[in-house]
CSV table of C-alpha atoms in Angstrom, one decimal:
chain,number,residue,atom,x,y,z
A,1,UNK,CA,14.0,20.2,-30.8
A,2,UNK,CA,12.0,21.1,-34.1
A,3,UNK,CA,12.2,24.4,-35.9
A,4,UNK,CA,9.4,26.8,-35.1
A,5,UNK,CA,8.9,27.2,-39.0
A,6,UNK,CA,8.3,23.5,-39.4
A,7,UNK,CA,5.7,23.4,-36.3
A,8,UNK,CA,3.8,26.5,-37.7
A,9,UNK,CA,3.7,24.8,-41.1
A,10,UNK,CA,2.3,21.7,-39.5
A,11,UNK,CA,-0.2,23.8,-37.6
A,12,UNK,CA,-1.3,25.3,-40.8
A,13,UNK,CA,-2.1,22.1,-42.7
A,14,UNK,CA,-4.1,20.9,-39.8
A,15,UNK,CA,-5.9,24.3,-39.6
A,16,UNK,CA,-6.7,23.9,-43.4
A,17,UNK,CA,-8.3,20.4,-42.7
A,18,UNK,CA,-10.5,21.6,-40.0
A,19,UNK,CA,-11.6,24.3,-42.1
A,20,UNK,CA,-12.7,21.7,-44.8
A,21,UNK,CA,-14.4,19.8,-42.3
A,22,UNK,CA,-16.3,22.6,-40.8
A,23,UNK,CA,-17.3,24.0,-44.1
A,24,UNK,CA,-18.7,20.8,-45.1
A,25,UNK,CA,-22.4,20.5,-45.7
A,26,UNK,CA,-22.6,17.2,-43.9
A,27,UNK,CA,-20.8,17.5,-40.9
A,28,UNK,CA,-21.3,14.1,-39.1
A,29,UNK,CA,-21.0,13.0,-35.5
A,30,UNK,CA,-17.7,11.3,-36.8
A,31,UNK,CA,-16.6,14.5,-38.6
A,32,UNK,CA,-16.9,16.2,-34.9
A,33,UNK,CA,-14.9,13.8,-33.4
A,34,UNK,CA,-12.0,14.2,-35.9
A,35,UNK,CA,-12.4,17.9,-35.7
A,36,UNK,CA,-12.1,17.6,-31.8
A,37,UNK,CA,-9.0,15.5,-32.1
A,38,UNK,CA,-7.3,18.0,-34.4
A,39,UNK,CA,-8.2,21.0,-32.4
A,40,UNK,CA,-6.4,19.2,-29.3
A,41,UNK,CA,-3.7,18.9,-31.7
A,42,UNK,CA,-3.6,22.3,-32.6
A,43,UNK,CA,-3.4,23.4,-28.9
A,44,UNK,CA,-0.5,20.8,-28.5
A,45,UNK,CA,1.4,22.4,-31.3
A,46,UNK,CA,0.9,25.9,-29.8
A,47,UNK,CA,2.5,24.7,-26.6
A,48,UNK,CA,5.3,23.2,-28.4
A,49,UNK,CA,6.0,26.6,-30.1
A,50,UNK,CA,5.9,28.4,-26.8
A,51,UNK,CA,8.3,25.9,-25.3
A,52,UNK,CA,10.7,26.3,-28.2
A,53,UNK,CA,10.5,30.0,-28.0
A,54,UNK,CA,10.9,30.2,-24.1
A,55,UNK,CA,14.0,27.9,-24.5
A,56,UNK,CA,15.5,29.8,-27.2
A,57,UNK,CA,14.8,33.0,-25.8
A,58,UNK,CA,16.3,31.9,-22.4
A,59,UNK,CA,19.5,30.8,-24.0
A,60,UNK,CA,19.8,34.4,-25.7
A,61,UNK,CA,19.3,36.1,-22.5
A,62,UNK,CA,22.0,34.3,-20.5
A,63,UNK,CA,24.9,36.8,-19.6
A,64,UNK,CA,27.9,35.2,-18.6
A,65,UNK,CA,26.2,31.9,-17.8
A,66,UNK,CA,23.3,33.6,-16.0
A,67,UNK,CA,19.7,35.1,-16.8
A,68,UNK,CA,19.6,38.9,-17.3
A,69,UNK,CA,17.1,40.7,-15.0
A,70,UNK,CA,13.5,40.6,-15.7
A,71,UNK,CA,12.4,44.0,-16.8
A,72,UNK,CA,10.3,45.2,-19.7
A,73,UNK,CA,9.5,48.2,-21.8
A,74,UNK,CA,5.9,46.8,-21.7
A,75,UNK,CA,5.3,47.2,-25.4
A,76,UNK,CA,7.1,44.8,-27.8
A,77,UNK,CA,5.2,41.7,-27.2
A,78,UNK,CA,2.0,43.4,-28.3
A,79,UNK,CA,3.3,43.2,-31.9
A,80,UNK,CA,2.5,40.3,-33.9
A,81,UNK,CA,5.7,38.0,-34.3
A,82,UNK,CA,7.4,39.0,-31.4
A,83,UNK,CA,7.6,36.2,-28.7
A,84,UNK,CA,8.4,36.0,-25.2
A,85,UNK,CA,11.6,37.6,-24.0
A,86,UNK,CA,12.0,40.1,-26.9
A,87,UNK,CA,11.2,43.0,-24.4
A,88,UNK,CA,14.6,42.4,-22.5
A,89,UNK,CA,16.8,45.2,-23.5
A,90,UNK,CA,19.1,48.0,-22.1
A,91,UNK,CA,17.6,50.6,-20.1
A,92,UNK,CA,17.7,52.8,-16.8
A,93,UNK,CA,16.3,49.8,-14.7
A,94,UNK,CA,17.6,46.9,-16.7
A,95,UNK,CA,20.5,44.7,-15.3
A,96,UNK,CA,21.9,42.8,-18.1
A,97,UNK,CA,25.5,43.2,-16.3
A,98,UNK,CA,25.3,42.8,-12.6
A,99,UNK,CA,26.6,45.4,-10.4
A,100,UNK,CA,29.8,43.5,-8.7
A,101,UNK,CA,29.6,45.3,-5.3
A,102,UNK,CA,27.2,44.8,-2.3
A,103,UNK,CA,24.4,41.9,-3.0
A,104,UNK,CA,25.8,41.7,-6.7
A,105,UNK,CA,29.2,40.5,-5.5
A,106,UNK,CA,30.4,36.9,-5.8
A,107,UNK,CA,31.4,37.4,-1.7
A,108,UNK,CA,27.8,38.2,-0.9
A,109,UNK,CA,26.5,35.2,-3.0
A,110,UNK,CA,28.8,32.8,-1.4
A,111,UNK,CA,27.8,34.1,2.1
A,112,UNK,CA,24.3,34.0,1.4
A,113,UNK,CA,24.1,30.4,0.4
A,114,UNK,CA,26.2,29.6,3.2
A,115,UNK,CA,23.8,31.3,5.6
A,116,UNK,CA,21.1,29.1,3.7
A,117,UNK,CA,22.6,25.9,4.4
A,118,UNK,CA,23.5,26.9,8.0
A,119,UNK,CA,27.3,27.1,7.6
A,120,UNK,CA,27.7,30.9,7.8
A,121,UNK,CA,30.7,32.1,10.2
A,122,UNK,CA,31.2,35.7,11.3
A,123,UNK,CA,32.8,36.6,7.7
A,124,UNK,CA,29.8,35.4,5.9
A,125,UNK,CA,27.5,37.5,8.4
A,126,UNK,CA,29.5,40.5,7.9
A,127,UNK,CA,29.1,40.2,4.2
A,128,UNK,CA,25.4,39.8,4.5
A,129,UNK,CA,25.1,42.7,6.8
A,130,UNK,CA,24.9,45.2,3.9
A,131,UNK,CA,21.7,43.9,2.8
A,132,UNK,CA,19.5,43.0,6.0
A,133,UNK,CA,15.8,43.7,5.8
A,134,UNK,CA,14.0,45.6,8.5
A,135,UNK,CA,11.4,42.7,8.7
A,136,UNK,CA,14.0,40.3,9.1
A,137,UNK,CA,16.0,38.3,6.8
A,138,UNK,CA,18.5,38.9,3.9
A,139,UNK,CA,17.8,40.1,0.4
A,140,UNK,CA,18.7,37.6,-2.1
A,141,UNK,CA,21.9,37.9,-4.2
A,142,UNK,CA,21.2,39.8,-7.4
A,143,UNK,CA,22.0,36.9,-9.7
A,144,UNK,CA,19.7,34.7,-7.9
A,145,UNK,CA,17.0,37.4,-7.8
A,146,UNK,CA,17.3,38.2,-11.4
A,147,UNK,CA,17.0,34.5,-12.3
A,148,UNK,CA,13.6,34.2,-10.2
A,149,UNK,CA,12.2,37.3,-11.5
A,150,UNK,CA,12.8,36.4,-15.2
A,151,UNK,CA,11.2,32.8,-14.5
A,152,UNK,CA,8.2,34.3,-12.9
A,153,UNK,CA,7.9,36.7,-16.0
A,154,UNK,CA,7.8,33.9,-18.4
A,155,UNK,CA,4.8,32.3,-16.4
A,156,UNK,CA,2.9,35.7,-15.6
A,157,UNK,CA,1.2,37.1,-18.8
A,158,UNK,CA,0.6,40.6,-17.5
A,159,UNK,CA,4.4,40.7,-16.7
A,160,UNK,CA,5.1,40.1,-20.3
A,161,UNK,CA,2.4,42.7,-21.5
A,162,UNK,CA,2.7,45.3,-18.8
A,163,UNK,CA,5.2,47.8,-18.0
A,164,UNK,CA,7.3,46.8,-15.1
A,165,UNK,CA,9.0,49.4,-12.8
A,166,UNK,CA,11.7,48.9,-9.9
A,167,UNK,CA,11.3,51.2,-7.0
A,168,UNK,CA,12.2,51.5,-3.4
A,169,UNK,CA,9.4,53.7,-2.5
A,170,UNK,CA,5.7,54.3,-3.2
A,171,UNK,CA,5.5,55.3,-7.1
A,172,UNK,CA,3.2,57.9,-8.5
A,173,UNK,CA,2.3,58.2,-12.2
A,174,UNK,CA,1.0,61.5,-13.4
A,175,UNK,CA,-2.3,60.8,-15.6
A,176,UNK,CA,-3.6,63.4,-18.0
A,177,UNK,CA,-7.3,63.8,-18.5
A,178,UNK,CA,-6.8,64.2,-22.1
A,179,UNK,CA,-8.9,67.1,-22.4
A,180,UNK,CA,-6.2,69.6,-23.8
A,181,UNK,CA,-6.6,70.6,-27.5
A,182,UNK,CA,-4.2,72.3,-29.9
A,183,UNK,CA,-5.6,75.2,-32.1
A,184,UNK,CA,-4.6,76.9,-35.4
A,185,UNK,CA,-2.8,80.3,-34.5
A,186,UNK,CA,-2.7,83.2,-36.7
A,187,UNK,CA,0.5,84.8,-37.6
A,188,UNK,CA,1.7,86.6,-34.3
A,189,UNK,CA,-1.4,85.3,-32.6
A,190,UNK,CA,-1.2,84.3,-29.1
A,191,UNK,CA,-1.3,80.6,-28.0
A,192,UNK,CA,-4.7,79.7,-26.4
A,193,UNK,CA,-4.2,77.9,-22.9
A,194,UNK,CA,-5.4,74.3,-22.8
A,195,UNK,CA,-7.7,73.1,-20.0
A,196,UNK,CA,-5.5,69.7,-19.1
A,197,UNK,CA,-5.6,68.6,-15.5
A,198,UNK,CA,-3.6,65.7,-14.0
A,199,UNK,CA,-4.5,63.1,-11.5
A,200,UNK,CA,-2.2,60.6,-9.9
A,201,UNK,CA,-1.9,56.7,-9.7
A,202,UNK,CA,-0.2,55.5,-6.7
A,203,UNK,CA,1.7,52.3,-6.9
A,204,UNK,CA,1.9,50.8,-3.5
A,205,UNK,CA,3.4,47.7,-1.9
A,206,UNK,CA,1.6,44.5,-1.4
A,207,UNK,CA,3.4,41.8,0.3
A,208,UNK,CA,3.0,38.3,-1.1
A,209,UNK,CA,5.3,35.5,0.4
A,210,UNK,CA,5.6,32.0,1.2
A,211,UNK,CA,7.4,29.4,3.6
A,212,UNK,CA,9.2,26.6,2.2
A,213,UNK,CA,10.1,23.4,4.2
A,214,UNK,CA,13.0,21.2,3.4
A,215,UNK,CA,14.8,18.3,5.2
A,216,UNK,CA,18.0,19.3,7.2
A,217,UNK,CA,19.9,17.1,4.8
A,218,UNK,CA,18.8,18.9,1.8
A,219,UNK,CA,19.3,22.2,3.7
A,220,UNK,CA,23.1,21.5,3.9
A,221,UNK,CA,23.6,21.0,0.2
A,222,UNK,CA,23.8,24.6,-0.9
A,223,UNK,CA,23.7,23.7,-4.6
A,224,UNK,CA,20.6,21.6,-4.2
A,225,UNK,CA,18.9,24.0,-1.9
A,226,UNK,CA,19.5,26.9,-4.1
A,227,UNK,CA,18.0,25.1,-7.3
A,228,UNK,CA,14.8,23.8,-5.1
A,229,UNK,CA,14.3,27.2,-3.5
A,230,UNK,CA,14.3,29.2,-7.0
A,231,UNK,CA,11.8,26.6,-8.5
A,232,UNK,CA,9.6,26.4,-5.7
A,233,UNK,CA,9.3,30.1,-5.1
A,234,UNK,CA,8.8,30.8,-8.9
A,235,UNK,CA,5.9,28.2,-8.8
A,236,UNK,CA,4.2,29.7,-5.9
A,237,UNK,CA,4.5,33.3,-6.4
A,238,UNK,CA,3.7,33.3,-10.2
A,239,UNK,CA,0.5,32.0,-9.4
A,240,UNK,CA,-0.5,34.5,-7.0
A,241,UNK,CA,0.8,37.0,-9.3
A,242,UNK,CA,-1.2,35.7,-12.3
A,243,UNK,CA,-4.5,35.9,-10.4
A,244,UNK,CA,-3.8,39.4,-8.7
A,245,UNK,CA,-2.4,41.2,-12.0
A,246,UNK,CA,-5.6,39.8,-14.1
A,247,UNK,CA,-8.5,39.7,-11.7
A,248,UNK,CA,-7.3,41.1,-8.3
A,249,UNK,CA,-10.1,43.3,-6.3
A,250,UNK,CA,-7.5,45.7,-4.9
A,251,UNK,CA,-7.8,44.3,-1.2
A,252,UNK,CA,-4.7,43.2,0.4
A,253,UNK,CA,-3.5,42.6,-3.4
A,254,UNK,CA,-3.2,44.6,-6.5
A,255,UNK,CA,-6.1,45.8,-8.6
A,256,UNK,CA,-6.3,43.5,-11.9
A,257,UNK,CA,-6.5,44.5,-15.5
A,258,UNK,CA,-9.8,43.0,-16.0
A,259,UNK,CA,-11.4,44.8,-12.9
A,260,UNK,CA,-10.1,48.4,-14.0
A,261,UNK,CA,-10.8,47.8,-17.6
A,262,UNK,CA,-13.8,49.6,-19.4
A,263,UNK,CA,-17.0,47.8,-20.5
A,264,UNK,CA,-17.0,47.5,-24.2
A,265,UNK,CA,-19.8,45.1,-24.9
A,266,UNK,CA,-22.5,43.2,-23.3
A,267,UNK,CA,-23.0,39.7,-24.9
A,268,UNK,CA,-26.3,38.7,-26.1
A,269,UNK,CA,-25.8,35.0,-24.7
A,270,UNK,CA,-24.8,33.9,-21.2
A,271,UNK,CA,-22.4,31.5,-22.7
A,272,UNK,CA,-21.2,32.5,-26.1
A,273,UNK,CA,-20.3,35.6,-28.2
A,274,UNK,CA,-20.9,35.9,-31.8
A,275,UNK,CA,-18.3,37.0,-34.5
A,276,UNK,CA,-20.1,40.3,-34.9
A,277,UNK,CA,-19.6,40.7,-31.1
A,278,UNK,CA,-15.9,40.1,-31.3
A,279,UNK,CA,-16.0,42.8,-34.0
A,280,UNK,CA,-17.8,45.2,-31.8
A,281,UNK,CA,-15.5,44.8,-28.8
A,282,UNK,CA,-12.4,45.2,-31.5
A,283,UNK,CA,-14.0,48.4,-32.3
A,284,UNK,CA,-15.1,49.5,-28.8
A,285,UNK,CA,-11.3,49.9,-28.0
A,286,UNK,CA,-10.3,53.5,-29.1
A,287,UNK,CA,-8.4,53.7,-32.4
A,288,UNK,CA,-5.3,54.9,-31.1
A,289,UNK,CA,-4.8,51.9,-29.0
A,290,UNK,CA,-5.6,49.2,-31.5
A,291,UNK,CA,-2.3,49.1,-33.2
A,292,UNK,CA,-0.5,47.7,-29.9
A,293,UNK,CA,-3.6,45.9,-28.6
A,294,UNK,CA,-4.0,42.1,-28.2
A,295,UNK,CA,-6.6,39.9,-26.8
A,296,UNK,CA,-6.7,38.1,-23.3
A,297,UNK,CA,-9.1,35.5,-22.7
A,298,UNK,CA,-9.5,31.6,-21.4
A,299,UNK,CA,-8.2,28.8,-23.4
A,300,UNK,CA,-11.7,27.3,-23.6
A,301,UNK,CA,-12.8,30.5,-25.3
A,302,UNK,CA,-10.1,30.0,-27.9
A,303,UNK,CA,-11.3,26.6,-28.8
A,304,UNK,CA,-14.9,27.7,-29.4
A,305,UNK,CA,-13.5,30.7,-31.4
A,306,UNK,CA,-11.8,28.3,-34.1
A,307,UNK,CA,-15.6,27.6,-35.7
A,308,UNK,CA,-16.6,31.3,-35.9
A,309,UNK,CA,-16.7,33.2,-39.2
A,310,UNK,CA,-17.4,36.8,-39.9
A,311,UNK,CA,-20.0,38.0,-42.1
A,312,UNK,CA,-17.2,37.8,-44.9
A,313,UNK,CA,-17.1,34.0,-44.5
A,314,UNK,CA,-13.5,34.5,-43.2
A,315,UNK,CA,-12.6,32.5,-39.8
A,316,UNK,CA,-11.8,35.5,-37.0
A,317,UNK,CA,-9.5,32.9,-35.7
A,318,UNK,CA,-6.2,32.6,-37.8
A,319,UNK,CA,-3.2,30.4,-37.3
A,320,UNK,CA,0.3,32.0,-37.6
A,321,UNK,CA,2.0,29.8,-40.5
A,322,UNK,CA,5.2,31.7,-40.6
A,323,UNK,CA,8.4,32.0,-38.3
A,324,UNK,CA,7.4,35.7,-37.8
A,325,UNK,CA,3.6,35.8,-37.3
A,326,UNK,CA,1.7,34.0,-34.4
A,327,UNK,CA,-1.7,33.1,-34.4
A,328,UNK,CA,-4.2,35.9,-34.3
A,329,UNK,CA,-7.8,36.9,-33.7
A,330,UNK,CA,-9.2,39.3,-36.1
A,331,UNK,CA,-5.5,40.1,-37.0
A,332,UNK,CA,-4.3,41.0,-33.4
A,333,UNK,CA,-2.4,38.5,-31.2
A,334,UNK,CA,-3.8,37.0,-28.2
A,335,UNK,CA,-2.9,35.4,-24.8
A,336,UNK,CA,-4.6,32.9,-22.8
A,337,UNK,CA,-4.9,32.6,-18.8
A,338,UNK,CA,-6.9,30.5,-16.5
A,339,UNK,CA,-7.8,33.5,-14.5
A,340,UNK,CA,-9.9,35.2,-17.2
A,341,UNK,CA,-13.2,33.6,-16.7
A,342,UNK,CA,-14.9,31.2,-19.0
A,343,UNK,CA,-18.1,32.2,-21.0
A,344,UNK,CA,-20.9,31.9,-18.2
A,345,UNK,CA,-23.6,34.3,-16.9
A,346,UNK,CA,-22.2,37.8,-16.1
A,347,UNK,CA,-18.7,37.0,-16.6
A,348,UNK,CA,-16.2,39.3,-17.9
A,349,UNK,CA,-14.9,36.8,-20.4
A,350,UNK,CA,-12.9,38.4,-23.1
A,351,UNK,CA,-10.3,41.2,-22.7
A,352,UNK,CA,-8.9,43.5,-25.5
A,353,UNK,CA,-6.6,46.6,-25.6
A,354,UNK,CA,-3.1,47.9,-25.2
A,355,UNK,CA,-1.8,46.2,-22.0
A,356,UNK,CA,1.3,48.1,-21.8
A,357,UNK,CA,-0.9,50.7,-19.7
A,358,UNK,CA,-0.9,48.1,-17.0
A,359,UNK,CA,1.9,49.2,-14.6
A,360,UNK,CA,3.6,46.7,-12.2
A,361,UNK,CA,5.9,48.1,-9.5
A,362,UNK,CA,8.6,45.8,-7.7
A,363,UNK,CA,9.4,47.5,-4.6
A,364,UNK,CA,12.8,46.3,-3.2
A,365,UNK,CA,13.9,43.0,-3.5
A,366,UNK,CA,13.0,39.4,-2.5
A,367,UNK,CA,13.8,38.9,1.1
A,368,UNK,CA,14.7,35.6,2.5
A,369,UNK,CA,14.8,34.3,6.0
A,370,UNK,CA,16.0,30.8,7.6
A,371,UNK,CA,13.9,29.5,10.3
A,372,UNK,CA,15.8,27.1,12.5
A,373,UNK,CA,13.7,26.1,15.4
A,374,UNK,CA,10.1,26.3,14.1
A,375,UNK,CA,10.3,22.8,12.4
A,376,UNK,CA,13.0,21.2,14.3
A,377,UNK,CA,11.0,18.6,15.8
A,378,UNK,CA,10.4,17.0,12.4
A,379,UNK,CA,13.9,17.3,11.1
A,380,UNK,CA,13.2,20.1,8.7
A,381,UNK,CA,14.3,23.6,8.2
A,382,UNK,CA,12.0,26.5,7.1
A,383,UNK,CA,12.7,29.2,4.5
A,384,UNK,CA,10.3,32.3,4.5
A,385,UNK,CA,10.5,34.3,1.5
A,386,UNK,CA,8.4,37.3,0.5
A,387,UNK,CA,8.5,40.3,-2.0
A,388,UNK,CA,6.3,43.5,-2.3
A,389,UNK,CA,4.5,44.4,-5.6
A,390,UNK,CA,1.8,46.2,-6.9
A,391,UNK,CA,-0.1,46.4,-10.3
A,392,UNK,CA,-2.7,49.3,-11.7
A,393,UNK,CA,-4.2,50.0,-15.1
A,394,UNK,CA,-2.9,53.6,-15.6
A,395,UNK,CA,-5.4,54.1,-18.4
A,396,UNK,CA,-8.7,52.4,-18.3
A,397,UNK,CA,-10.0,53.4,-21.5
A,398,UNK,CA,-7.1,51.8,-23.3
A,399,UNK,CA,-8.5,48.2,-22.3
A,400,UNK,CA,-12.1,47.0,-22.8
A,401,UNK,CA,-13.8,43.8,-21.8
A,402,UNK,CA,-16.9,41.8,-22.9
A,403,UNK,CA,-19.5,40.7,-20.3
A,404,UNK,CA,-21.7,37.7,-20.8
A,405,UNK,CA,-25.4,38.4,-20.3
A,406,UNK,CA,-27.1,37.8,-16.9
A,407,UNK,CA,-28.7,34.5,-16.3
C-alpha cells in the first residue's frame, strides 16, 4: 500500500499537466481527450487516498482487536487535512471500551450468535432476556453494533460531518433566535435585559430496516453468518441513511440537510455555475460559519470545476499536494455524494456551510430477529433487522445552497 504523501505528489504532478493543457491557446480535440484521461486518473488517485485513509484509521480505531463505537463530535472533519475517523474520541457517549455487562458481555455475544444460528438453549435465552426489544427480537451485542455503526459512518457523509447523539427517547435541542445583544455598561450601571427567545428542535425516531435471507447451511455457521449479516446490513442501511440525511423530505424519514438549508444563490444557468457564482455562494454563508465550512456536491460537478478560474486567473479547485492538506474548492474542503443533484434545471446542486449543525440521533440499538418459518419452503432462514434514527439541521442559516435556473 502506497504512502499518502506519494499519492498526493503524483496527483499534484497530474494537476500541473492539466493546467498547462487548459491554459494552452491551442486546445485541440487531442488535448481534450488527454485532459479527460488525466481527469479520470485524478479521481482514481482521490479514491486511492480515501482507501488508504480509511484503512489506516480503521486499524488505529481497533480496541482489543475490535472497532471502537461510531460517535462523533461533528466538527473535526470540517478542518482541512483531517480525514475520516479523526473525530472518534473519548466522551460521554463514546464506547472506546465496552461495558462488560449486559449486551456488552462475552456471555451475551456468544448467546446471541448461537440464537442466530438456531443453536440457543435455555441458558442462552436467559442471557439474551436482558435485551429483548418490545417489537420482538434482541438487541445486537455491543461489539457487533459498534462495528456496524462504524462501517456505516465511513460510508455516510453526514455521519462524518454532522453531530451524532445516542438517546433512548425523543431528544430536544434548544435553539436561540440569536436576537440577544450585549451592551456597554456605565460604572455601577444596570445590566439591560436581552430579548432572546428559544425554540426547540425535536429529534424523533424513524425506523429503517431490512430482511436478509440466507441458506439454512450458512445460518448454522455462526462465524460466517456474523460476517455476512454485518456487511449486508451496512450496505443496505448506509444507502438509505445517506439519501435521507442529504435529501430526505421528512415524510417517514429524516429531513435532509439540502431540504433544510438556506437558499444562497440562484445560478444564471440551468446546467452550470460560473466561478463568480461559487464565490458568491461562499460569501452567502455567514462569516461565523465559514471557518468550519465545507462543500457538498455531486462528483460530476467536481469534474466540471477543474477547468474554472476566478477573475485572478487562479483555479478555484486546488489539489492537496501534502500529507496534511486535502483537495479544496476556494480553500475549503469538499465531499461528494450521488444524492446531491447534478447541475440541471431547478436542481439544488451545490451546498456549502458548517455541517456540524446537522444533528443525527440514534434511538436505542440495532434490533435483530430470526425468522424461522417464513422461508422454510425454500430452505432459507430470514433475519429481520432495524434501527431508529432521525436527522435535522439545527441552524439553517449555517448551511446555504445554490439552485440552478429554471428551464
